[in-house]
XYZ file of C-alpha atoms in Angstrom:
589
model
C 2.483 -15.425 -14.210
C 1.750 -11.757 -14.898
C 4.447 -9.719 -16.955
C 5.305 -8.077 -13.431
C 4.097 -10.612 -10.442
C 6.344 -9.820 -8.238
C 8.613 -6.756 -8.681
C 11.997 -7.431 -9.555
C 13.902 -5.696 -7.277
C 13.138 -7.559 -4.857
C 14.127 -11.070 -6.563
C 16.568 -9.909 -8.586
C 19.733 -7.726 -6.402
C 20.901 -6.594 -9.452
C 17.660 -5.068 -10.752
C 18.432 -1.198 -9.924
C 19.958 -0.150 -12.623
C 23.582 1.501 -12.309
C 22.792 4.875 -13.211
C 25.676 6.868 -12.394
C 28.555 6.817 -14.783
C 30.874 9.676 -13.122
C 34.372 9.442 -12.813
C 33.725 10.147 -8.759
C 36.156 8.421 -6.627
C 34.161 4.913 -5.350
C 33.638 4.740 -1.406
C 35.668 1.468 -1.805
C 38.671 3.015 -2.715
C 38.795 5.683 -0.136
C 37.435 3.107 2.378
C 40.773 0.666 1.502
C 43.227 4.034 1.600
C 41.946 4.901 4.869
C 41.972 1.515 6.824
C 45.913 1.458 6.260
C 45.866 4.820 8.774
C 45.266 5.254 11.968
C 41.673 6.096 13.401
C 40.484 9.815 13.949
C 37.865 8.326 16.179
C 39.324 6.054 18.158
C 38.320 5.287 21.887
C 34.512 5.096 21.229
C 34.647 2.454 17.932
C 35.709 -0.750 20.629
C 32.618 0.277 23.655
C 30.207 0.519 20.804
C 31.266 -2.248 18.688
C 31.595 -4.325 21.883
C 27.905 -3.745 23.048
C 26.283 -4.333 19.982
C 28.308 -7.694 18.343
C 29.586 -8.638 21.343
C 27.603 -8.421 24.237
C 23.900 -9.140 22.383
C 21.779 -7.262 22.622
C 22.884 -4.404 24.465
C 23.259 -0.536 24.641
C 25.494 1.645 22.282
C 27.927 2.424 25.218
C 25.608 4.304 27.473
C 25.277 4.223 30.643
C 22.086 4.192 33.129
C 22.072 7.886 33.156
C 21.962 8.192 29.886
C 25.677 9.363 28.841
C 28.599 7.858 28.058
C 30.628 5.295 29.091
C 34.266 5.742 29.819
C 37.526 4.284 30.061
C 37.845 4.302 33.854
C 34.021 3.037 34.163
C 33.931 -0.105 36.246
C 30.840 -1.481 34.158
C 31.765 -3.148 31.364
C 29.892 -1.136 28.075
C 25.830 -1.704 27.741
C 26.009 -3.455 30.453
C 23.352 -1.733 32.204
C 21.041 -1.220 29.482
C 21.071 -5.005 28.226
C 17.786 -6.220 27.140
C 15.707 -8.655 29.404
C 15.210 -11.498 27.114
C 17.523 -13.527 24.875
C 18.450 -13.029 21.787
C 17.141 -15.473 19.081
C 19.273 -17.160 17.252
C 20.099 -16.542 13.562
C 18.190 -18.758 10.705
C 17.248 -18.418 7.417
C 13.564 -19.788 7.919
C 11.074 -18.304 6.747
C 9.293 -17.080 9.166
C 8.838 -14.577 12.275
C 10.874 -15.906 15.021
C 10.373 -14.004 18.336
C 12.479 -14.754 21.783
C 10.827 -17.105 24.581
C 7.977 -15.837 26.191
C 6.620 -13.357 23.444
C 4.485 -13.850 20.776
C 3.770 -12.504 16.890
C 0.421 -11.518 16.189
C -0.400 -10.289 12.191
C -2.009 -6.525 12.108
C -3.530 -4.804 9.703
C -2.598 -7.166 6.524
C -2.979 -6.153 3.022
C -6.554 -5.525 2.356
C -7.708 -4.754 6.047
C -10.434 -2.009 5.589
C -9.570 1.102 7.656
C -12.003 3.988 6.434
C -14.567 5.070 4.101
C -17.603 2.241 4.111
C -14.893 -0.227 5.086
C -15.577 -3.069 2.140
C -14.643 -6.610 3.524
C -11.198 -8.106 2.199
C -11.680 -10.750 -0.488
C -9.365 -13.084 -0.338
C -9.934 -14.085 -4.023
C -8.820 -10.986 -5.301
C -12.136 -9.785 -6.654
C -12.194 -6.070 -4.379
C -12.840 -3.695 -6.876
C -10.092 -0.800 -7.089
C -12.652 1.848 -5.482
C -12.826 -0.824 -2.684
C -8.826 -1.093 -2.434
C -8.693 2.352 -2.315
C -10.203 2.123 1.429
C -8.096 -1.026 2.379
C -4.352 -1.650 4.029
C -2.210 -1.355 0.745
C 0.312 -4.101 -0.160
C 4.052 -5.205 0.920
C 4.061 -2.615 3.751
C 7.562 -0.927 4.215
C 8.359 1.864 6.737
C 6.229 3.253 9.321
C 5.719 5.101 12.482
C 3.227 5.318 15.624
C 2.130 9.051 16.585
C 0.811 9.238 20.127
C -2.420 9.887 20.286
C -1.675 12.944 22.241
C 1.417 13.975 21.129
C -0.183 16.922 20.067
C -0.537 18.152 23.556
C 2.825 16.926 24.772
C 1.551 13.311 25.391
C 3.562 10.157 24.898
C 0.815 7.433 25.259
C 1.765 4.046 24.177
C -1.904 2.204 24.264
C -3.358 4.740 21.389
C -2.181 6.458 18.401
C -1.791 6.766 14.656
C 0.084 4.220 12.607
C 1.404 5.626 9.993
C 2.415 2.919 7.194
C 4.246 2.751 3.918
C 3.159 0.435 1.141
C 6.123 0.103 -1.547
C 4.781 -2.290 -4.254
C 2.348 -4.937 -5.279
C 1.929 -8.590 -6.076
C -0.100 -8.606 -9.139
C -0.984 -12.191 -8.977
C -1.866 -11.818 -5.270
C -4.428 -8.518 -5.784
C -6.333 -9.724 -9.246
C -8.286 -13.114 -9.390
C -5.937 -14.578 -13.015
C -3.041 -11.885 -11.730
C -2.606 -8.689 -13.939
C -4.327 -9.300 -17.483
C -4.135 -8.010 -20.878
C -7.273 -6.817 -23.279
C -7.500 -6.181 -26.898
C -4.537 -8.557 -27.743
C -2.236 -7.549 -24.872
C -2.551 -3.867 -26.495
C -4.425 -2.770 -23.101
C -4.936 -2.982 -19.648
C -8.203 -3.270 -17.787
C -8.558 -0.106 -16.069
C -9.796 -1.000 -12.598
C -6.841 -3.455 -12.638
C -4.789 -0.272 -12.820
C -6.849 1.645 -10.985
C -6.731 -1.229 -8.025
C -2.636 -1.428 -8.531
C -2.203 2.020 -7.652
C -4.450 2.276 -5.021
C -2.290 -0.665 -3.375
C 0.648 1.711 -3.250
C 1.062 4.801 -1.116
C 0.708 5.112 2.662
C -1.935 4.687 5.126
C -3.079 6.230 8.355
C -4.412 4.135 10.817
C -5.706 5.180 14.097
C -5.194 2.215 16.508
C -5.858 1.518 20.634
C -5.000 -1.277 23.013
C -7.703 -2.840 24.925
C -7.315 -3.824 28.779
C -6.103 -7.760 27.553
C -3.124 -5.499 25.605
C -4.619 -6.320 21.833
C -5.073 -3.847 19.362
C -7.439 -2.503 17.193
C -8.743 -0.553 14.399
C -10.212 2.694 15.988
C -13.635 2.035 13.025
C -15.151 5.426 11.994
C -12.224 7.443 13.569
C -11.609 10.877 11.108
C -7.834 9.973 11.129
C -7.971 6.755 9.108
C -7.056 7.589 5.390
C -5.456 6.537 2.201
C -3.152 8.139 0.622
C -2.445 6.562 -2.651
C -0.752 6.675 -6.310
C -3.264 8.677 -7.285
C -3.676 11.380 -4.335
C -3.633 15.144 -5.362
C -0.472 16.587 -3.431
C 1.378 20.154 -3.761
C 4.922 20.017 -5.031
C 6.106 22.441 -2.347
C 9.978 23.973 -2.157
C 12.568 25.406 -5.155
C 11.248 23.377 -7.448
C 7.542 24.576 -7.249
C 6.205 25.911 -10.495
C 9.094 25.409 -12.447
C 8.685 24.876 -16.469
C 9.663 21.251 -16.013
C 6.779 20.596 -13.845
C 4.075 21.793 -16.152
C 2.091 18.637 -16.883
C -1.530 19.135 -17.988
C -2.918 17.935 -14.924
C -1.286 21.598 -13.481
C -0.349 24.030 -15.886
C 1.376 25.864 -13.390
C 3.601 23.106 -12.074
C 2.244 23.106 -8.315
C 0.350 19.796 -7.828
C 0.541 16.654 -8.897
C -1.313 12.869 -7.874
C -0.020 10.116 -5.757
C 3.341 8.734 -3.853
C 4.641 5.608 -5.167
C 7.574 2.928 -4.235
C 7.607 4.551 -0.404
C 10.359 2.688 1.083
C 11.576 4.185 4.742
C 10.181 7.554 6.330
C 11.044 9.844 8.879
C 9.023 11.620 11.728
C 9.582 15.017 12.220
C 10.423 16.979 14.936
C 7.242 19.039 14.487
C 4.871 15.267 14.407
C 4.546 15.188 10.887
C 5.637 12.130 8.633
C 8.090 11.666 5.669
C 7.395 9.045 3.190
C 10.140 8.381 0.788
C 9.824 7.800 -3.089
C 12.617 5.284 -3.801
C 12.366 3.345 -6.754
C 9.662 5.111 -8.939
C 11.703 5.746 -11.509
C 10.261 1.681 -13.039
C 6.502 2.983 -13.616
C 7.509 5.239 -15.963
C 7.273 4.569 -20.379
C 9.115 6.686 -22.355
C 9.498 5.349 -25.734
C 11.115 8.185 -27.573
C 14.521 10.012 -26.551
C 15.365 10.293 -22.720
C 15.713 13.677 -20.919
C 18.637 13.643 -18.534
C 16.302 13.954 -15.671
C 15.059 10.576 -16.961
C 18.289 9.032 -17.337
C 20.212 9.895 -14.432
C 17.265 7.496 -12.686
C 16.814 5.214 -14.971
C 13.728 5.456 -16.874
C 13.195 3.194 -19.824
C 11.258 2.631 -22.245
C 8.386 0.338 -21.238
C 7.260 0.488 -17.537
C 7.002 -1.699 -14.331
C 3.285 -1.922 -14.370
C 1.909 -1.077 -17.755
C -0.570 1.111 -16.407
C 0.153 3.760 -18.997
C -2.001 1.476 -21.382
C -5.141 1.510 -19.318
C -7.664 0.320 -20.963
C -9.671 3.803 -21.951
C -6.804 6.053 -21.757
C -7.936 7.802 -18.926
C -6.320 11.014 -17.591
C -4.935 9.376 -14.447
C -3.258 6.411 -16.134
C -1.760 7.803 -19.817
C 0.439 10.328 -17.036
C 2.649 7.251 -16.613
C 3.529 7.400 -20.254
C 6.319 10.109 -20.550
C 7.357 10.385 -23.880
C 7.065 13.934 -25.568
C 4.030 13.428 -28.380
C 2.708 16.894 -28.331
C 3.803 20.640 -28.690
C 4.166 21.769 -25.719
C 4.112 20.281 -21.959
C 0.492 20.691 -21.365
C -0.046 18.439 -24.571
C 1.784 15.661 -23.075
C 2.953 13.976 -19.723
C 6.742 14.186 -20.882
C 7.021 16.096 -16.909
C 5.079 13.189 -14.835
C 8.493 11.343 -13.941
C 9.901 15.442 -12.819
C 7.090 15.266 -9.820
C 8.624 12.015 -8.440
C 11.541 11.479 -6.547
C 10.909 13.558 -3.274
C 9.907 13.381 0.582
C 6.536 13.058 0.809
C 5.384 15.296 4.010
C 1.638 14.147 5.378
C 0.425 15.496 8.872
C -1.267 12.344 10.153
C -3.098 14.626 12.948
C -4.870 16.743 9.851
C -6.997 13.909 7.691
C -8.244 17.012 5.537
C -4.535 18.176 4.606
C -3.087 17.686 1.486
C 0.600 15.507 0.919
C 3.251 18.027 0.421
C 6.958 17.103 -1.736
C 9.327 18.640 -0.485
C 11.972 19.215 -2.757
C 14.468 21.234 -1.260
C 16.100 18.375 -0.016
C 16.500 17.002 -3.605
C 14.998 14.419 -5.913
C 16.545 10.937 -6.463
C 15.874 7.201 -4.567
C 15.267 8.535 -1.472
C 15.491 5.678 0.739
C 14.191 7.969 3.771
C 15.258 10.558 5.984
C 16.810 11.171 9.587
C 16.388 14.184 11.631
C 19.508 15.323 14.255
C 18.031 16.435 17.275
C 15.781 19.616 16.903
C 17.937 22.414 18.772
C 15.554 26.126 19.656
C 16.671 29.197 17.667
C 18.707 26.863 15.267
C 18.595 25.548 12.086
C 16.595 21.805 11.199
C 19.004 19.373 10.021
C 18.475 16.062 8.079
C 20.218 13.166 6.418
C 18.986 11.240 3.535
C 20.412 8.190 1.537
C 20.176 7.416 -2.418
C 19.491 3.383 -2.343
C 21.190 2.735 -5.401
C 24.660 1.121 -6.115
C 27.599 3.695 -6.630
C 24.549 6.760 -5.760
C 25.381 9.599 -2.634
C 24.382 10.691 0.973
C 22.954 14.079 1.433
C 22.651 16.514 4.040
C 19.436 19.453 4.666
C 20.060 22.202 6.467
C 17.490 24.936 6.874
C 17.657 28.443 6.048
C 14.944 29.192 9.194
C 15.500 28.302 12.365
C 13.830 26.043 14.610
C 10.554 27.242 17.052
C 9.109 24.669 18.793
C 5.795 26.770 19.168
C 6.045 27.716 15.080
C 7.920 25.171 13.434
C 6.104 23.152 10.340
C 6.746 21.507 6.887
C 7.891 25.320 5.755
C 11.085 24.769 7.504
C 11.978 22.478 4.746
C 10.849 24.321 1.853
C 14.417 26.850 2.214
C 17.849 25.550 2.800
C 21.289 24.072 1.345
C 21.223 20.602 0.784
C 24.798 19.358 0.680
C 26.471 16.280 -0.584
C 29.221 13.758 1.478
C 32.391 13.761 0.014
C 34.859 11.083 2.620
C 38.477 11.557 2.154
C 40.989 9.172 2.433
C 42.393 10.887 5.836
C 39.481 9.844 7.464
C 37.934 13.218 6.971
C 34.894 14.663 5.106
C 33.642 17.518 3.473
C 29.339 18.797 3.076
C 29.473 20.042 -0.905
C 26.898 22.412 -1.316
C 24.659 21.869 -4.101
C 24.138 25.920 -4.554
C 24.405 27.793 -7.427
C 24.641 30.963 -5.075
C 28.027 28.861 -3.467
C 30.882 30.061 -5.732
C 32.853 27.080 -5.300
C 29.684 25.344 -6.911
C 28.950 27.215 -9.584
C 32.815 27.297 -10.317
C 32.351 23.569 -11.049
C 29.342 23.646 -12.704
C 30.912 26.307 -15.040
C 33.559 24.133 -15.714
C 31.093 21.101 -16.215
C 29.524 22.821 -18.828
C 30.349 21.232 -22.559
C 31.775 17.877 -20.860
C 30.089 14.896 -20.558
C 29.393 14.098 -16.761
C 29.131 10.344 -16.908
C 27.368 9.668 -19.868
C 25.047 13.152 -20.249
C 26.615 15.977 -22.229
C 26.314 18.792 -19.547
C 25.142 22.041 -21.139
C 24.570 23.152 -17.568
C 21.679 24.355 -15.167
C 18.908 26.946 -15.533
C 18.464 27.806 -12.253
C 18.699 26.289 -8.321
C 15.231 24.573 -9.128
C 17.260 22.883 -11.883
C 20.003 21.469 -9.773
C 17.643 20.111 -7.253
C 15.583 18.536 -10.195
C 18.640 16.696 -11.485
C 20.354 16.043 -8.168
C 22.166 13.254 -8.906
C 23.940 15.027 -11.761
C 24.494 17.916 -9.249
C 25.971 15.955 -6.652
C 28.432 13.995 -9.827
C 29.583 17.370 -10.967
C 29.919 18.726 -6.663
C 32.726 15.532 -6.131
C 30.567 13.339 -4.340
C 31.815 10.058 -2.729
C 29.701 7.011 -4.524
C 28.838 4.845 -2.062
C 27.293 1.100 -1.533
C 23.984 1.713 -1.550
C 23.193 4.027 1.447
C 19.866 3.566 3.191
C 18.735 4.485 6.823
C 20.382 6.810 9.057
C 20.616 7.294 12.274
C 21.820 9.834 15.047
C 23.215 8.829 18.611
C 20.700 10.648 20.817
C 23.849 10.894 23.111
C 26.978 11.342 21.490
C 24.961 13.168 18.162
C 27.138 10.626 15.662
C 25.788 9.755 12.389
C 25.145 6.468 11.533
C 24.497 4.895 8.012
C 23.521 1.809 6.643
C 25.684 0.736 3.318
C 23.503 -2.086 2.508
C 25.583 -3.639 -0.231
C 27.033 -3.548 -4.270
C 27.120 -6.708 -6.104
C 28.576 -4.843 -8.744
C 32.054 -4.449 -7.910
C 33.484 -6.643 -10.086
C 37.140 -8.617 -10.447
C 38.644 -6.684 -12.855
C 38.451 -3.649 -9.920
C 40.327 -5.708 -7.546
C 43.413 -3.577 -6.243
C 45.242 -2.685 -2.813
C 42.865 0.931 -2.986
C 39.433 -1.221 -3.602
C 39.426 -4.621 -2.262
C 36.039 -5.971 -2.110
C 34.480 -7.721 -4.910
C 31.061 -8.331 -5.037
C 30.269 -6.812 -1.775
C 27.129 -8.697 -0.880
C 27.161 -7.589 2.668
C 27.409 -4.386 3.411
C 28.892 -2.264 6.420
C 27.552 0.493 8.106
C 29.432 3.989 8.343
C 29.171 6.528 10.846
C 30.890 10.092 11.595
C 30.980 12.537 13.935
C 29.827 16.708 12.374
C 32.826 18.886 13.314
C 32.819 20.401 16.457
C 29.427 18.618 17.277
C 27.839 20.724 15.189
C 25.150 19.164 12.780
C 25.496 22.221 10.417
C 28.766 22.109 10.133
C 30.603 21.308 6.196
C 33.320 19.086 7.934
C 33.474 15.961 9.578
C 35.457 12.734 10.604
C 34.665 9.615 9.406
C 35.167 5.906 10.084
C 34.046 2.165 9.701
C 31.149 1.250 12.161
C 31.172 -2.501 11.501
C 31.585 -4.695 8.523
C 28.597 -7.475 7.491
C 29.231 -10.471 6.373
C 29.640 -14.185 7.561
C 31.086 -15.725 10.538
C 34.533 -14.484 11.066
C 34.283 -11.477 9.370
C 36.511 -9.041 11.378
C 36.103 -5.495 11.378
C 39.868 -3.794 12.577
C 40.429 -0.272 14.483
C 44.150 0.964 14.670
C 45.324 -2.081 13.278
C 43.441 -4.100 15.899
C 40.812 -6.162 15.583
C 37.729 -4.897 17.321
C 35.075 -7.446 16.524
C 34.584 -10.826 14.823
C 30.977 -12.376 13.671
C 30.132 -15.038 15.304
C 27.081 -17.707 15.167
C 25.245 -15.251 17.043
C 26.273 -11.688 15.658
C 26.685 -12.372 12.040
C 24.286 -10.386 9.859
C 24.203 -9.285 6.221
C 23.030 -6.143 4.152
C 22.511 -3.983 7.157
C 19.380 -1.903 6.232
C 17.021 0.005 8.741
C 19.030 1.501 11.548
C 17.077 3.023 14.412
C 18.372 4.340 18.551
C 15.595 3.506 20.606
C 15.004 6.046 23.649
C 17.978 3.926 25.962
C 20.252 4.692 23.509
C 20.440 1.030 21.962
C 20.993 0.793 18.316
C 19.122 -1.854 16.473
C 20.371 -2.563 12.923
C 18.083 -4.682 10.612
């Protein structure tokens, strides 16, 4: 097998590195302080865990008109909004399993041809990388259809643009012998690499449902597109042009080429999408001395892929190898890794626009990225999670507010992005990560000379540094570490904040106490809270335990009762996407 067949992360649970070394208090240990009080948000916690691991598949507690249901309500919760098929069973086969009376049909597979002169898929692995870059890219992740005429107010549902993540390859899969090795293993081939990268990114698909209800590839529509490792895209936001940028692909520290590792997304109110960079930090090289933005991520010294050692040493490839060689940043790529890390905006509706990175709402493994509802004249709010063991959840809110008839991808280029701190109380706090906060830059003051988990903290240049290293930002801010946040998502009734915690297989038993009882949590719970006042700005919030994963007979206790137990039928484990559909049903994955 190749050095890299399949990547490790997602054989090995333990492959993410634990990067953060702060003294932060673990979610665990606030989590086990708070179940021994009472609930702050009691009431709705039994309806909604009722519907969902009780009753099916069912509504969040909402009713047929579309609020919510009540004490005195004569209809037991969901019940109006349950689903018109039965649920299928769980089973660990391997396979797509769909209820009685629908079916599974593949679309658009790796290697589908979607645009340019549309090269056939070779099964054998012998499409050239020019030929991938024109094909469905591998192991697709999140995505999102786009009404054809959304544009114009539209909601069709039988054409539109699929827009599709591709997080990481299969090198025995893609090359005929799987990745291979020239001039004694000292080299890559560089169409290999050039075919590897091309496999990652995102893709835009325009698609339409025929009279018998199958879809299709609209062939020779303008929308289609690649957008790939190696895609020029503006680095848009605080952190444009700053001197940790400069690489000499852009002098100027504006632009920069491809998206890689795009694990979830987010649409946004405006009909753009949000590709997140999650684990890129593993196709980086740096075999000299780590920076701390390296660090904090992970970064080591040999990479994922090997395509820094492209056979030729090409422009596009030698970027992957980050170690400082030359005098000065345009000598070397020792910045590559700093251009990584962000949302990646792309306008599905505009095939001639260029990606943009938005990094005002920071840089770490985004896992993707939730928008509350869009509200006229005020400002755009958003969630993201860190999908990383013992890593943060973070909060955007714009400096501009929402237009409906203006708003765009500038809306996220000015802002506070905050950091969740939970409290043992059942409370919560938003920690700005803002130098121009004097609580903040207090802290960071303080910071300065110490060592923040294992970096020696001599402090930050400027706002564009803090976003740069948010991680460290967020350590030195108090943040709550949590167990591996990934999707989000917001009641479109009740405006709560849900949040997967997917799991953390490294708690260990030597951290076994009354304050931080789970060891080795391998399956995960899901948190949600509720933004003082209703207010998705707001810096405050309560907090509480949605449901706990795990086996049959896991129980999950409210007010020292016991609100649901996993059966057969409702046990699940390492809760990960988390979506409301338009009834106001929540479907966890």
């Amino acid at each position: 097998m190749a050095k890299h067949d399949l990547d490790p992360n997602y054989l090995d649970p333990n492959y993410e590195p634990v990067v953060n070394h702060s003294s932060n208090l673990p979610f665990q240990e606030v989590l086990m302080a708070r179940m021994q009080r009472r609930s702050v948000m009691k009431g709705s916690v039994g309806a909604a865990l009722a519907s969902v691991m009780g009753l099916g598949l069912a509504a969040c507690g909402s009713d047929s008109n579309g609020g919510s249901s009540t004490e005195g309500s004569s209809q037991a919760p969901g019940e109006a909004t349950r689903l018109g098929f039965q649920a299928v069973p769980v089973s660990s086969a391997n396979q797509v399993v769909v209820p009685e009376g629908y079916t599974a049909t593949p679309f658009l597979p790796w290697g589908t041809p979607i645009t340019g002169s549309y090269p056939e898929y070779r099964a054998d692995g012998s499409n050239t990388g020019a030929e991938q870059e024109q094909q469905m890219g591998m192991h697709h992740d999140g995505l999102h259809f786009f009404p054809i005429d959304q544009k114009a107010g539209g909601n069709s549902s039988t054409e539109g643009l699929l827009v599709m993540n591709h997080e990481y390859i299969n090198q025995d899969a893609l090359h005929p012998g799987g990745a291979t090795y020239v001039n004694a293993g000292a080299n890559r081939p560089d169409d290999e690499v050039r075919k590897e990268i091309a496999a990652h990114g995102v893709s835009v698909v325009h698609i339409k449902q025929d009279a018998e209800g199958t879809w299709d590839i609209v062939f020779g529509s303008p929308f289609n597109r690649r957008i790939t490792g190696n895609t020029e895209m503006d680095i848009r936001g605080p952190v444009r042009g700053y001197s940790k940028l400069v690489t000499p692909f852009s002098a100027d520290g504006t632009r920069t080429r491809g998206t890689l590792n795009n694990c979830a997304m987010g649409p946004t109110p405006w009909g753009t999408y949000l590709a997140a960079e999650e684990n890129w930090h593993g196709y980086f090289a740096n075999s000299g001395t780590l920076t701390r933005e390296q660090s904090r991520h992970g970064v080591g010294s040999s990479s994922r892929y090997d395509w820094e050692l492209a056979q030729g040493g090409a422009d596009q490839y030698v970027r992957f190898n980050v170690t400082e060689t030359g005098a000065t940043a345009t000598d070397d790529y020792r910045n590559e890794a700093n251009t990584y890390g962000y949302m990646v905006e792309i306008d599905p509706f505009n095939p001639e626009s260029r990606p943009q990175k938005r990094t005002a709402l920071g840089r770490f493994g985004h896992e993707g990225v939730i928008f509350a509802p869009a509200v006229e004249g005020e400002p755009v709010v958003c969630y993201s999670g860190d999908d990383s063991r013992f890593e943060y959840i973070y909060k955007f809110v714009s400096s501009q507010p929402y237009n409906a008839a203006t708003a765009g991808g500038y809306l996220l280029d000015e802002g506070t992005l905050y950091v969740a701190r939970f409290n043992e109380d059942g409370s919560g706090e938003w920690l700005p990560l803002d130098l121009d906060d004097a609580d903040y830059a207090a802290k960071v003051a303080g910071a300065v000379g110490t060592m923040v988990g294992d970096i020696m903290f001599d402090g930050f240049e400027n706002q564009a540094d803090v976003l740069l290293n948010t991680r460290l930002a967020a350590d030195i801010a108090g943040a709550t570490p949590m167990d591996r946040p990934e999707w989000g998502a917001v009641d479109p009734n009740s405006g709560d904040v849900y949040f997967t915690l997917t799991n953390n297989s490294a708690r260990t038993v030597d951290n076994v106490n009354a304050a931080n009882p789970i060891v080795e949590n391998r399956t995960g719970h899901i948190i949600r809270w509720t933004e003082a006042g209703g207010d998705a700005t707001a810096t405050s919030f309560d907090w509480d335990i949605f449901v706990f994963a795990g086996e049959q007979g896991t129980e999950t206790v409210s007010d020292d009762q016991v609100i649901v137990t996993l059966t057969d039928d409702s046990m699940f484990s390492s809760p990960d996407g988390l979506w409301f559909d338009y009834n106001g049903r929540l479907w966890i994955q």
